[in-house]
Tab-separated table of C-alpha atoms in Angstrom:
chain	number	residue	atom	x	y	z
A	1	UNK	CA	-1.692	5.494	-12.097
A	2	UNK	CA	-3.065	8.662	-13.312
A	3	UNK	CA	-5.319	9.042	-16.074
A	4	UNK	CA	-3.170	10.610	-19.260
A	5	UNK	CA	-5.583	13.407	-20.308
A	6	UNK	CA	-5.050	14.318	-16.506
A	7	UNK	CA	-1.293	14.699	-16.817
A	8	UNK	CA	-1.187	16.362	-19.933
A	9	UNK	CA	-3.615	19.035	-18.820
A	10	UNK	CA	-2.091	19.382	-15.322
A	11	UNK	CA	2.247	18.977	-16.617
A	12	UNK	CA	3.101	21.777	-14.230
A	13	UNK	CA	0.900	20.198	-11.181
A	14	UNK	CA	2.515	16.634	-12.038
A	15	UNK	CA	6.364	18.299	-11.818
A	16	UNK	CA	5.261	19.730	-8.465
A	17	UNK	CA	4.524	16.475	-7.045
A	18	UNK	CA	7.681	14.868	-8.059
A	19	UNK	CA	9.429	17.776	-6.547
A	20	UNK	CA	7.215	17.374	-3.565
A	21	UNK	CA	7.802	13.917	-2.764
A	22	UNK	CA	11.774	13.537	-4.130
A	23	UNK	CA	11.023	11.352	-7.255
A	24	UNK	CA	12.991	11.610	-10.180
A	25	UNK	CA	10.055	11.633	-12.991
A	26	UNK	CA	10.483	13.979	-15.942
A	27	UNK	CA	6.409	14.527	-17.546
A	28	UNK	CA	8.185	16.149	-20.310
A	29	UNK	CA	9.428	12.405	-21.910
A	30	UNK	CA	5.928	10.712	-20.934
A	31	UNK	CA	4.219	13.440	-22.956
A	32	UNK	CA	6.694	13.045	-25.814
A	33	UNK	CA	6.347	9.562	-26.108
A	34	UNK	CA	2.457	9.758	-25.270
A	35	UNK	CA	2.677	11.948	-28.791
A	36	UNK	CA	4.603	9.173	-30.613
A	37	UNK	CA	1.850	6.789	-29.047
A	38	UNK	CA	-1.339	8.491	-30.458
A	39	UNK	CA	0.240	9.079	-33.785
A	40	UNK	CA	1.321	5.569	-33.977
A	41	UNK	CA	-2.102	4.707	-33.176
A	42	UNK	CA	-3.372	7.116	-35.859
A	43	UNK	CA	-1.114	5.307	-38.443
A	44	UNK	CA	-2.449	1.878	-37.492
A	45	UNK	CA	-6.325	3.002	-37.382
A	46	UNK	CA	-6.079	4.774	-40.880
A	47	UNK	CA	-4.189	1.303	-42.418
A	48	UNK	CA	-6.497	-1.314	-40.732
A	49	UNK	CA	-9.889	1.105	-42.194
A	50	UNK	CA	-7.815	1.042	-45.865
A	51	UNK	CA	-6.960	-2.793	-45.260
A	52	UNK	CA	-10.372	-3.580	-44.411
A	53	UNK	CA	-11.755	-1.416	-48.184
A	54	UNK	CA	-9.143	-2.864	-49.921
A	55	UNK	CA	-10.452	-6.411	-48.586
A	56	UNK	CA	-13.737	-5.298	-49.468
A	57	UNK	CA	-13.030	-4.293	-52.815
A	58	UNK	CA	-11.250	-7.509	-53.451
A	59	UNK	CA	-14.828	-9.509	-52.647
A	60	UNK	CA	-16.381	-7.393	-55.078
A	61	UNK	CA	-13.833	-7.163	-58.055
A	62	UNK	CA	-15.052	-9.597	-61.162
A	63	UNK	CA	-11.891	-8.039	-63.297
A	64	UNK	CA	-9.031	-10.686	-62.817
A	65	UNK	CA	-6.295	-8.205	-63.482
A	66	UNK	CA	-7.990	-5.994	-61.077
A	67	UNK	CA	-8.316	-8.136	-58.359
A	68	UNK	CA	-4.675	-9.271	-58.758
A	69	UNK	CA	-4.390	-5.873	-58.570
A	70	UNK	CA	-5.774	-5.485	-55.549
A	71	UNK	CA	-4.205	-8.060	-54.035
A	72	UNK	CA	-0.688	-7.034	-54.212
A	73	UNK	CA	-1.822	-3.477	-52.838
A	74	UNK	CA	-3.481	-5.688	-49.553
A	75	UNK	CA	0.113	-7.498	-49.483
A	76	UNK	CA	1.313	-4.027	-49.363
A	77	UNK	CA	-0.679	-2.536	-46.497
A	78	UNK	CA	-0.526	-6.029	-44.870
A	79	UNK	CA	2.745	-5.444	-44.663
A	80	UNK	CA	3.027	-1.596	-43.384
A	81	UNK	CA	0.220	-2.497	-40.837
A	82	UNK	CA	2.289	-5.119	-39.584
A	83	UNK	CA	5.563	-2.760	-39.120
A	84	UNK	CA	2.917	0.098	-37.444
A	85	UNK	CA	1.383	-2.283	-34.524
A	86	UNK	CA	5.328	-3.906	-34.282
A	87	UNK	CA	6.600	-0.139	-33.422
A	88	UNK	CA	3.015	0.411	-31.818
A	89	UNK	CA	3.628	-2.465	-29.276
A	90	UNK	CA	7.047	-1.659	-28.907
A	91	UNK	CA	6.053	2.309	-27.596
A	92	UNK	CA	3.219	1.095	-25.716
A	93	UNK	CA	5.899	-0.879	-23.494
A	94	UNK	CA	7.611	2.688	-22.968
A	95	UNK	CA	4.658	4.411	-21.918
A	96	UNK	CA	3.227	1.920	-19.380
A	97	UNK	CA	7.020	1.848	-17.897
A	98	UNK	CA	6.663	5.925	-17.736
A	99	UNK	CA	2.939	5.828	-16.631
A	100	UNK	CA	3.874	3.772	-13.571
A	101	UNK	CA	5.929	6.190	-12.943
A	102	UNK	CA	3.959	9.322	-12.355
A	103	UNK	CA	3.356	10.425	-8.862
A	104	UNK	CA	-0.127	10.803	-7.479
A	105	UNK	CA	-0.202	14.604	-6.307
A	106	UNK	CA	-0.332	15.318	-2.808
A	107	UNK	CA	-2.924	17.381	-0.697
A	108	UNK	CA	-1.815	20.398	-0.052
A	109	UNK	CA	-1.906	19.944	3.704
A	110	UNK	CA	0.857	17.743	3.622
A	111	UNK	CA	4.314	19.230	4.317
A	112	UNK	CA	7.430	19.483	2.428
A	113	UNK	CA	10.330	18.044	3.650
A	114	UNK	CA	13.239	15.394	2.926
A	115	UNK	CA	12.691	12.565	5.071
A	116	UNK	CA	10.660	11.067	8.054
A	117	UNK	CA	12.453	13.932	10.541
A	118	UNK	CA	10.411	16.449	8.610
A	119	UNK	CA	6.718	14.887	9.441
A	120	UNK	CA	4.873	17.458	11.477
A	121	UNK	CA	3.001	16.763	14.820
A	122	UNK	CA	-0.528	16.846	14.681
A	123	UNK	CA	-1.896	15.605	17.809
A	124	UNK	CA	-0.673	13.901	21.169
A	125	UNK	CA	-2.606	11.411	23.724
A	126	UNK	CA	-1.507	9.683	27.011
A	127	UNK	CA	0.975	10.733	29.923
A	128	UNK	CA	4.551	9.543	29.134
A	129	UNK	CA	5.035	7.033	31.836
A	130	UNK	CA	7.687	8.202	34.463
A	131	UNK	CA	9.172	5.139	36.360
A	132	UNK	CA	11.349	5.427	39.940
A	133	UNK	CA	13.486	2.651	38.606
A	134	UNK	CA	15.503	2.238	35.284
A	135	UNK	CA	13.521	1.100	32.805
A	136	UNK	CA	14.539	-1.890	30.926
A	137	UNK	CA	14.015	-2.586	27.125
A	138	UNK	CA	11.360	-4.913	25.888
A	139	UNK	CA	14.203	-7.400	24.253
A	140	UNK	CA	15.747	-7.741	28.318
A	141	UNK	CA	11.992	-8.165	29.733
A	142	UNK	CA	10.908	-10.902	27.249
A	143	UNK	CA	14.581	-12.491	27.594
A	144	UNK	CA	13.807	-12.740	31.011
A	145	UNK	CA	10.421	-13.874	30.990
A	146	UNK	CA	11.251	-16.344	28.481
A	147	UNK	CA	8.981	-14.327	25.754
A	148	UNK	CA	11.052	-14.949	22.986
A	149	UNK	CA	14.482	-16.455	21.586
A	150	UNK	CA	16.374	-14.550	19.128
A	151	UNK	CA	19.237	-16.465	19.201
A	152	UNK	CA	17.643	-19.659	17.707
A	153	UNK	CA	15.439	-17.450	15.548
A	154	UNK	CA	18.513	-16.593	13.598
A	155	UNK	CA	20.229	-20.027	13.866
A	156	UNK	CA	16.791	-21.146	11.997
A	157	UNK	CA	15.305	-18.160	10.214
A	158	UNK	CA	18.610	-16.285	9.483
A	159	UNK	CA	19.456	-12.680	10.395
A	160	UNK	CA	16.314	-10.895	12.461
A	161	UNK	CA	14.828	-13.873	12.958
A	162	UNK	CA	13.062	-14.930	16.237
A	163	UNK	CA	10.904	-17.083	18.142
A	164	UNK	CA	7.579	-16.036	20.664
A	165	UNK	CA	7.068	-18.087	23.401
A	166	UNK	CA	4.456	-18.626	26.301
A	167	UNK	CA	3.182	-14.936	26.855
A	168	UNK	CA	4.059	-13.612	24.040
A	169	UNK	CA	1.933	-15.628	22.267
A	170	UNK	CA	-0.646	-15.269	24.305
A	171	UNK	CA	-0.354	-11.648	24.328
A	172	UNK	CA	-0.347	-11.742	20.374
A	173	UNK	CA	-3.368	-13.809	20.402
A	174	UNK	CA	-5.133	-11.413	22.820
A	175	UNK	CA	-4.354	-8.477	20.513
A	176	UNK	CA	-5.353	-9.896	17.597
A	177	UNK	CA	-8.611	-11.029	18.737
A	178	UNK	CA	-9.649	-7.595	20.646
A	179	UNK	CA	-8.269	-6.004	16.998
A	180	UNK	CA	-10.594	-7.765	15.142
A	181	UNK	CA	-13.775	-7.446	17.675
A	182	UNK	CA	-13.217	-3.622	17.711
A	183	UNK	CA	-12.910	-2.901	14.173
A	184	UNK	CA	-15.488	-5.900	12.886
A	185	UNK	CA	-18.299	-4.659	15.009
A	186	UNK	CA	-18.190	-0.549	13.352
A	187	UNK	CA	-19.317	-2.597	10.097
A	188	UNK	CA	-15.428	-3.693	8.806
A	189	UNK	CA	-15.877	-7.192	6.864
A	190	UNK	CA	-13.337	-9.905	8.395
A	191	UNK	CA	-10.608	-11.397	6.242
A	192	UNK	CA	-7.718	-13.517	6.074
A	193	UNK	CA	-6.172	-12.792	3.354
A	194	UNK	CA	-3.719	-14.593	0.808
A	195	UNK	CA	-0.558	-13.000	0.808
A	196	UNK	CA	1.650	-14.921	-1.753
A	197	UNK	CA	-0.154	-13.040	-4.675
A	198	UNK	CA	0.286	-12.165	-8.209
A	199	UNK	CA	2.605	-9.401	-9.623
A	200	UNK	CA	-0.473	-7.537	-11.070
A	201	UNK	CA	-1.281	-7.498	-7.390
A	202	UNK	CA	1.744	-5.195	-6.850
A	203	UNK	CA	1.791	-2.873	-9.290
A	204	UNK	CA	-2.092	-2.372	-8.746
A	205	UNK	CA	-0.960	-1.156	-5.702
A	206	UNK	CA	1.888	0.697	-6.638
A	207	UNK	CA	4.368	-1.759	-4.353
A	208	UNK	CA	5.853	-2.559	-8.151
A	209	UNK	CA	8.101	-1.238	-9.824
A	210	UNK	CA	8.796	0.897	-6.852
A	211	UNK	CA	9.066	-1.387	-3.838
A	212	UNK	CA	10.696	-3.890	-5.732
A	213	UNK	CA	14.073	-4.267	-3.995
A	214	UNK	CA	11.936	-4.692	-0.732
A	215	UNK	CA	9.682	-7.891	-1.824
A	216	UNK	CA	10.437	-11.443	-1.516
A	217	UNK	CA	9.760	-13.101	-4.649
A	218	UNK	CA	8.814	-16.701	-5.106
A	219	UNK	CA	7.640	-17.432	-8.878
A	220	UNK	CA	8.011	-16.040	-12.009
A	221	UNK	CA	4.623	-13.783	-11.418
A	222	UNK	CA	4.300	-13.744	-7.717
A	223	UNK	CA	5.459	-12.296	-4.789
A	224	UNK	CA	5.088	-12.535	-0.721
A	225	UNK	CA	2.893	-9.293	0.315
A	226	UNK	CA	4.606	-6.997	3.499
A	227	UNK	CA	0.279	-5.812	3.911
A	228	UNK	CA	-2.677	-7.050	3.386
A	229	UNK	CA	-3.377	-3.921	1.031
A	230	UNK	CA	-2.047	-6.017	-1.504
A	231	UNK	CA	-4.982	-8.899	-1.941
A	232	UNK	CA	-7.661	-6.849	-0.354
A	233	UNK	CA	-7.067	-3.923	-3.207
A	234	UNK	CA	-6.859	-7.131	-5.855
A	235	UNK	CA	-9.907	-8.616	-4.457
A	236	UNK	CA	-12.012	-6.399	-6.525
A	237	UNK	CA	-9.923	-5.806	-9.353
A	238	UNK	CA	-11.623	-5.507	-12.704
A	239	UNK	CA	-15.036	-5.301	-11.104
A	240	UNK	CA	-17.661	-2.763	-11.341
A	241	UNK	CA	-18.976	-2.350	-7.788
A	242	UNK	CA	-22.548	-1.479	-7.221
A	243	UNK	CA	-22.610	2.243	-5.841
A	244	UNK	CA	-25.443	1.670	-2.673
A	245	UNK	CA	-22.737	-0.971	-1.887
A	246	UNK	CA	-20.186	1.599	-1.087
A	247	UNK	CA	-18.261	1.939	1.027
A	248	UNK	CA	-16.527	-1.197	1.654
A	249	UNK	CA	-15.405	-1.411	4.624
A	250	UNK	CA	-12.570	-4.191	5.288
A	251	UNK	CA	-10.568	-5.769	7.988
A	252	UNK	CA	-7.796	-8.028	6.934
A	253	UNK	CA	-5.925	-10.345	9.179
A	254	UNK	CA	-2.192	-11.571	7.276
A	255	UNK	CA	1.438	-12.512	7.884
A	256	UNK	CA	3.578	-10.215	6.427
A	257	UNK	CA	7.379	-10.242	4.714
A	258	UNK	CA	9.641	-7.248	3.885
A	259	UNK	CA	13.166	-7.625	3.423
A	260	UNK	CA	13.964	-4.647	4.840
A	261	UNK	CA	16.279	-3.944	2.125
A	262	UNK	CA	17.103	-0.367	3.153
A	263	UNK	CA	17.391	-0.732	7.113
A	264	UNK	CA	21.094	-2.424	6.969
A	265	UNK	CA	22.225	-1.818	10.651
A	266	UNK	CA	19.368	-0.539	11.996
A	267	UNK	CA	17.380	-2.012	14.881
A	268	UNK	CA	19.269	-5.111	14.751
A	269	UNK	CA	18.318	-6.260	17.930
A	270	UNK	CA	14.643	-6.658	19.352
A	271	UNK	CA	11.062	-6.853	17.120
A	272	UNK	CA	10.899	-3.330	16.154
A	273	UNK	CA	12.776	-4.206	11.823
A	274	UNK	CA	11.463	-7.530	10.908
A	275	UNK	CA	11.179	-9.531	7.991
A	276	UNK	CA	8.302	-11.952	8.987
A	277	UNK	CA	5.490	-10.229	10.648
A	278	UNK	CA	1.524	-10.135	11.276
A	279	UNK	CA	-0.965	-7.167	10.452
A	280	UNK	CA	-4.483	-6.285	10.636
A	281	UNK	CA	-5.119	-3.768	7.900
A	282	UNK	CA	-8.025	-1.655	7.773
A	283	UNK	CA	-9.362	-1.212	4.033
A	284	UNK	CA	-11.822	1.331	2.081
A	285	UNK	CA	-13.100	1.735	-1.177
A	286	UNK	CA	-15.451	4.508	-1.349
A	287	UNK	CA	-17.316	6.924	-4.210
A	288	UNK	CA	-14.782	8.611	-6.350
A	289	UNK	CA	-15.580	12.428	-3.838
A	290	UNK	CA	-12.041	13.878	-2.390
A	291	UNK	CA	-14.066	14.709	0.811
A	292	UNK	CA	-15.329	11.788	1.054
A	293	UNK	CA	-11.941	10.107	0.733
A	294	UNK	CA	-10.516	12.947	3.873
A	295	UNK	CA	-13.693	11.875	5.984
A	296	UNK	CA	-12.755	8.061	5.722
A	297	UNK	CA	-8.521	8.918	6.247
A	298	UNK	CA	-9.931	10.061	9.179
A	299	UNK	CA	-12.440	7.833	10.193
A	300	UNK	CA	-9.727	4.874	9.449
A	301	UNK	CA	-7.227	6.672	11.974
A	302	UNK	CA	-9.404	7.296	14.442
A	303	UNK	CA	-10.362	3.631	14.435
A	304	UNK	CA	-6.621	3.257	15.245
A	305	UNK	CA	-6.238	5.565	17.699
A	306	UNK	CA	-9.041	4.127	19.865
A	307	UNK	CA	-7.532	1.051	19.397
A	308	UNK	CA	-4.196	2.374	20.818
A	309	UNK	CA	-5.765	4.575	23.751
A	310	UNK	CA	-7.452	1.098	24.800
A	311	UNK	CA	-4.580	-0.558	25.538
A	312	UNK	CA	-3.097	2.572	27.156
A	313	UNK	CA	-0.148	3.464	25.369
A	314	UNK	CA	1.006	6.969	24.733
A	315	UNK	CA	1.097	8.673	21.404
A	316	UNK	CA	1.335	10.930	18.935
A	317	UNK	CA	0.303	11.594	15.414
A	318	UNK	CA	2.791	13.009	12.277
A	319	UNK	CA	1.203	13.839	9.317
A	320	UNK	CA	3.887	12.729	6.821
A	321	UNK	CA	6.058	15.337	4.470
A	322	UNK	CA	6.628	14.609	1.079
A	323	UNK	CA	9.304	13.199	1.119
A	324	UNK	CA	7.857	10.437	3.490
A	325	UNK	CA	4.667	9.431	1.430
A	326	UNK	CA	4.879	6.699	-1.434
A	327	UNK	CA	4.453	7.675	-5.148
A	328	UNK	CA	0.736	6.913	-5.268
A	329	UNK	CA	-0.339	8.211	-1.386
A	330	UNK	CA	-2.316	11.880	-1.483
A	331	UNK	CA	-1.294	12.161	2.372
A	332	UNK	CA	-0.591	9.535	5.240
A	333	UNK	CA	-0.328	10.270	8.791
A	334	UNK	CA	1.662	7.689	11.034
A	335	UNK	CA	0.732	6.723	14.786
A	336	UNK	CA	3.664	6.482	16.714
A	337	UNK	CA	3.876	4.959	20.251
A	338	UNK	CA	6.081	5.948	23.084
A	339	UNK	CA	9.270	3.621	24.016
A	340	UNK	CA	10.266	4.634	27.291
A	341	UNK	CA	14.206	3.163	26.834
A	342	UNK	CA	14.606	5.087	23.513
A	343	UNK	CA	13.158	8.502	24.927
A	344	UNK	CA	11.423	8.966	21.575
A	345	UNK	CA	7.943	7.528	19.430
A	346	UNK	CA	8.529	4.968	16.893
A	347	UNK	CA	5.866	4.266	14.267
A	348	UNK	CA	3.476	1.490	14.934
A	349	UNK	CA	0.591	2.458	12.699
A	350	UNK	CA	-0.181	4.015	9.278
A	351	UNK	CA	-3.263	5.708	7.672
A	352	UNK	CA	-2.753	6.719	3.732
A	353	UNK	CA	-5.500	7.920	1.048
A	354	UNK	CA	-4.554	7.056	-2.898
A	355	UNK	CA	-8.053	8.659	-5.030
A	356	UNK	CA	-8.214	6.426	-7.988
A	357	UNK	CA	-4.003	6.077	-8.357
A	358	UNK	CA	-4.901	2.566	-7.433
A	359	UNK	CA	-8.214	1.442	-8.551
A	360	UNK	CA	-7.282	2.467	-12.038
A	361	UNK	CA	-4.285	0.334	-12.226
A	362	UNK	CA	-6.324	-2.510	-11.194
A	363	UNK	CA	-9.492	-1.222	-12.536
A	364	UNK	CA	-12.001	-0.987	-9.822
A	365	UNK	CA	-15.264	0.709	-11.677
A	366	UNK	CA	-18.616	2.008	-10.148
A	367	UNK	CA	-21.861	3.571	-11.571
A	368	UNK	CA	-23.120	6.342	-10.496
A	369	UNK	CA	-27.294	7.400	-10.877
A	370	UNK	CA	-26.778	8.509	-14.361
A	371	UNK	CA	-25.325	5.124	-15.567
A	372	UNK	CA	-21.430	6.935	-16.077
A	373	UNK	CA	-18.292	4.688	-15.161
A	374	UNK	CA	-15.931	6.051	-12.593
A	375	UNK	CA	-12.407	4.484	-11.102
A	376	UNK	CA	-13.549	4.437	-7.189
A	377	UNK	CA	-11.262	5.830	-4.421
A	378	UNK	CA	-9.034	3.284	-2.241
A	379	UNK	CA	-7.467	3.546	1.729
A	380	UNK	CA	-6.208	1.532	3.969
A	381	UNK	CA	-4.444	1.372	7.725
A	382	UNK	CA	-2.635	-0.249	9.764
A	383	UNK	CA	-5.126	-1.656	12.968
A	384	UNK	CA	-2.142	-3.463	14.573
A	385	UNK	CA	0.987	-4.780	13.710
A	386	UNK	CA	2.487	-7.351	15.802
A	387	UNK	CA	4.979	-7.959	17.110
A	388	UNK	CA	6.163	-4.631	16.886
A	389	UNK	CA	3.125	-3.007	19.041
A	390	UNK	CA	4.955	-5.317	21.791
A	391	UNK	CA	7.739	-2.918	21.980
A	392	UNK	CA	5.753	-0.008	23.750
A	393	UNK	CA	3.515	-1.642	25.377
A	394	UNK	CA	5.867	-4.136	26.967
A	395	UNK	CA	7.762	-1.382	27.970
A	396	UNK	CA	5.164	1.036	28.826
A	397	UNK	CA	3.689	-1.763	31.220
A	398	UNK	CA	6.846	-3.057	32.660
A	399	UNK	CA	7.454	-3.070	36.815
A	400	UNK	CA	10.891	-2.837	38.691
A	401	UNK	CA	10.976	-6.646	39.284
A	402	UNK	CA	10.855	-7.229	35.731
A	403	UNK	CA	6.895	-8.156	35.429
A	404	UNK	CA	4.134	-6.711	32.937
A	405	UNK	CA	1.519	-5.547	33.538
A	406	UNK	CA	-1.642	-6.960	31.052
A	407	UNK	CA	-3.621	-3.900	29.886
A	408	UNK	CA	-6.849	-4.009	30.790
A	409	UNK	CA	-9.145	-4.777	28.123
A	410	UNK	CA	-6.856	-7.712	27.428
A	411	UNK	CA	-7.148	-9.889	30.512
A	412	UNK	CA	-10.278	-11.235	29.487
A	413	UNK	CA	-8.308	-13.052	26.525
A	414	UNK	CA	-5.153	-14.246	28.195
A	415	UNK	CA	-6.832	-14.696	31.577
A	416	UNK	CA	-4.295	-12.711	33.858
A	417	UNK	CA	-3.444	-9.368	34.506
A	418	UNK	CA	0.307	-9.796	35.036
A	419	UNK	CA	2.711	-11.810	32.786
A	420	UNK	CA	5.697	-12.707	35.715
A	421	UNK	CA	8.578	-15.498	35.999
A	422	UNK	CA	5.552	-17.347	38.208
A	423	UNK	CA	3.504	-17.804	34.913
């Protein structure tokens, strides 16, 4: 959420950014209404300061007639104040609906464009592995190393549902743990964090109303979380952080559920679409400074990178167009890793900075030296998102008898440096 006075100084800068990122928002009605809203207000200020004279004068009168008098003319205003704060309440519902709305404005580094084909390549790192045999996908492999059973994951979980088994577990396990030792020891807090949460949850994050159609939802105020983001962003909401405390620095460890609403026929087969997932989510909240909020994007997707050029998969970074960023993002890049069998990167990682687009909806509040309040600035990253990650790197590390390879820096979890038919 933006902060009003913001919009209504900047209406040509907010129309831009709904251009920019393909939203259909028109500032023009929030403004209207947001007119309607302070006058209403006006009204119901200027009849609660008469109501409270008239109540004063009524104390005070020692005519009868007069206070009568006075009486029926608080009945009166009673009555009009009532009808004011009705329509009041009614227009405030309005304007949150259209404040939810706005779009945070992008940098303007990111690109335009009208979907994910339009994200522009930033960077590349690691040799695309060439193989002297055909290359099988990771769904075959892990079929054939007993890895994983899709068939009973649907006949229990329903469509893209699936089962690890025996390495794949293991492999999971290994990740997770290296994930958390590398991130945890550059001064990112461990979590585990709740992910059936509250709906003020998701719209503090801007995942409601937006994301709506995407979210599994349980209660009558809850919902299941597809990122940590979600609690870790609530954890501090309506707090007032002491400033030497920033920056937080988080690491999150969660499952994950997105129905996956808009992906009808698309990877249908193997772990790349899922509905039930794990993540490890890197999280910031930092002094309200736009460099400082670009110096920490960066910082968080470096920490991903290294993470990624450790276990020795290839990659590339997009930063993402317009079109491709959420309604409260100022710019995202994506890490995606090489799949050998597609010929192509698929995105395994994302790094996104908001401002205060989040930390004012769930009001998140610091002090600076001269005592005066500000909304601080929120990111977050993906570390590792499994079991997708399994997709290149099973594939990336497979050999022509059907065996994977174990990078490197994960054989000290799982003990081996091959995963094989032999065990």
């Amino acid at each position: 959420m933006l902060d009003i006075k913001f919009i209504r100084e900047n209406k040509d800068l907010i129309k831009l950014a709904a251009k920019k990122k393909h939203v259909s928002f028109d500032v023009d009605d929030l403004i209207k209404i947001d007119d309607d809203r302070l006058k209403r207000l006006l009204d119901v200020e200027n009849l609660r300061a008469t109501q409270n004279k008239v109540s004063q004068d009524v104390a005070s009168a020692a005519d009868p007639s007069a206070r009568q008098s006075l009486i029926d003319k608080m009945k009166i205003v009673k009555s009009d104040l009532q009808r004011k704060e009705d329509e009041l309440k009614d227009l405030m519902v309005k304007w949150r609906a259209l404040m939810l709305q706005v779009p945070n404005v992008p940098d303007v580094s990111v690109p335009d464009g009208e979907s994910d084909a339009d994200n522009k390549e930033v960077r590349t790192w690691g040799d695309i592995p060439k193989f002297d045999f055909q290359p099988k996908n990771h769904a075959d492999l892990m079929l054939a190393l007993d890895m994983v059973d899709f068939e009973r994951g649907s006949k229990v979980a329903g469509f893209r549902g699936y089962f690890l088994k025996g390495a794949a577990v293991e492999l999971c396990l290994a990740l997770w743990q290296f994930t958390m030792e590398q991130v945890s020891k550059k001064g990112y807090q461990p979590f585990i964090a709740p992910i059936l949460d509250r709906k003020e949850a998701f719209f503090g994050t801007g995942y409601l109303p937006q994301f709506e159609e995407d979210l599994y939802k349980t209660q009558a105020d809850s919902y299941l979380a597809g990122t940590a983001e979600v609690p870790m962003m609530a954890y501090y909401m309506d707090e007032v952080l002491p400033k030497e405390k920033l920056p937080l620095k988080m690491i999150a460890f969660s499952p994950c559920y997105r129905l996956e609403a808009g992906a009808h026929g698309k990877d249908t087969r193997g772990l790349i679409r899922l509905h039930e997932f794990f993540k490890l989510e890197q999280l910031i909240l930092c002094e309200a400074d736009h460099q400082t909020s670009v110096a920490f994007h960066e910082e968080l997707t470096a920490n991903a990178e290294a993470l990624v050029q450790a276990l020795g998969i290839p990659y590339h970074v997009v930063v993402n167009c317009g079109a491709d960023i959420g309604l409260g993002q100022v710019k995202k890049y994506d890490i995606e890793c090489w799949v050998p069998t597609e010929g192509k990167y698929r995105e395994t990682h994302s790094a996104s900075y908001f401002h205060d687009f989040q930390t004012r909806r769930l009001n998140i509040r610091y002090k600076d030296e001269a005592g005066k309040m500000h909304f601080a600035h929120s990111l977050n990253n993906t570390a590792l998102a499994t079991p997708r990650i399994l997709v290149p790197l099973i594939e990336c590390y497979q050999n022509a008898d059907g065996s994977i390879r174990v990078p490197e820096v994960l054989q000290k979890y799982m003990g081996k440096s091959v995963i094989s038919k032999q065990g």
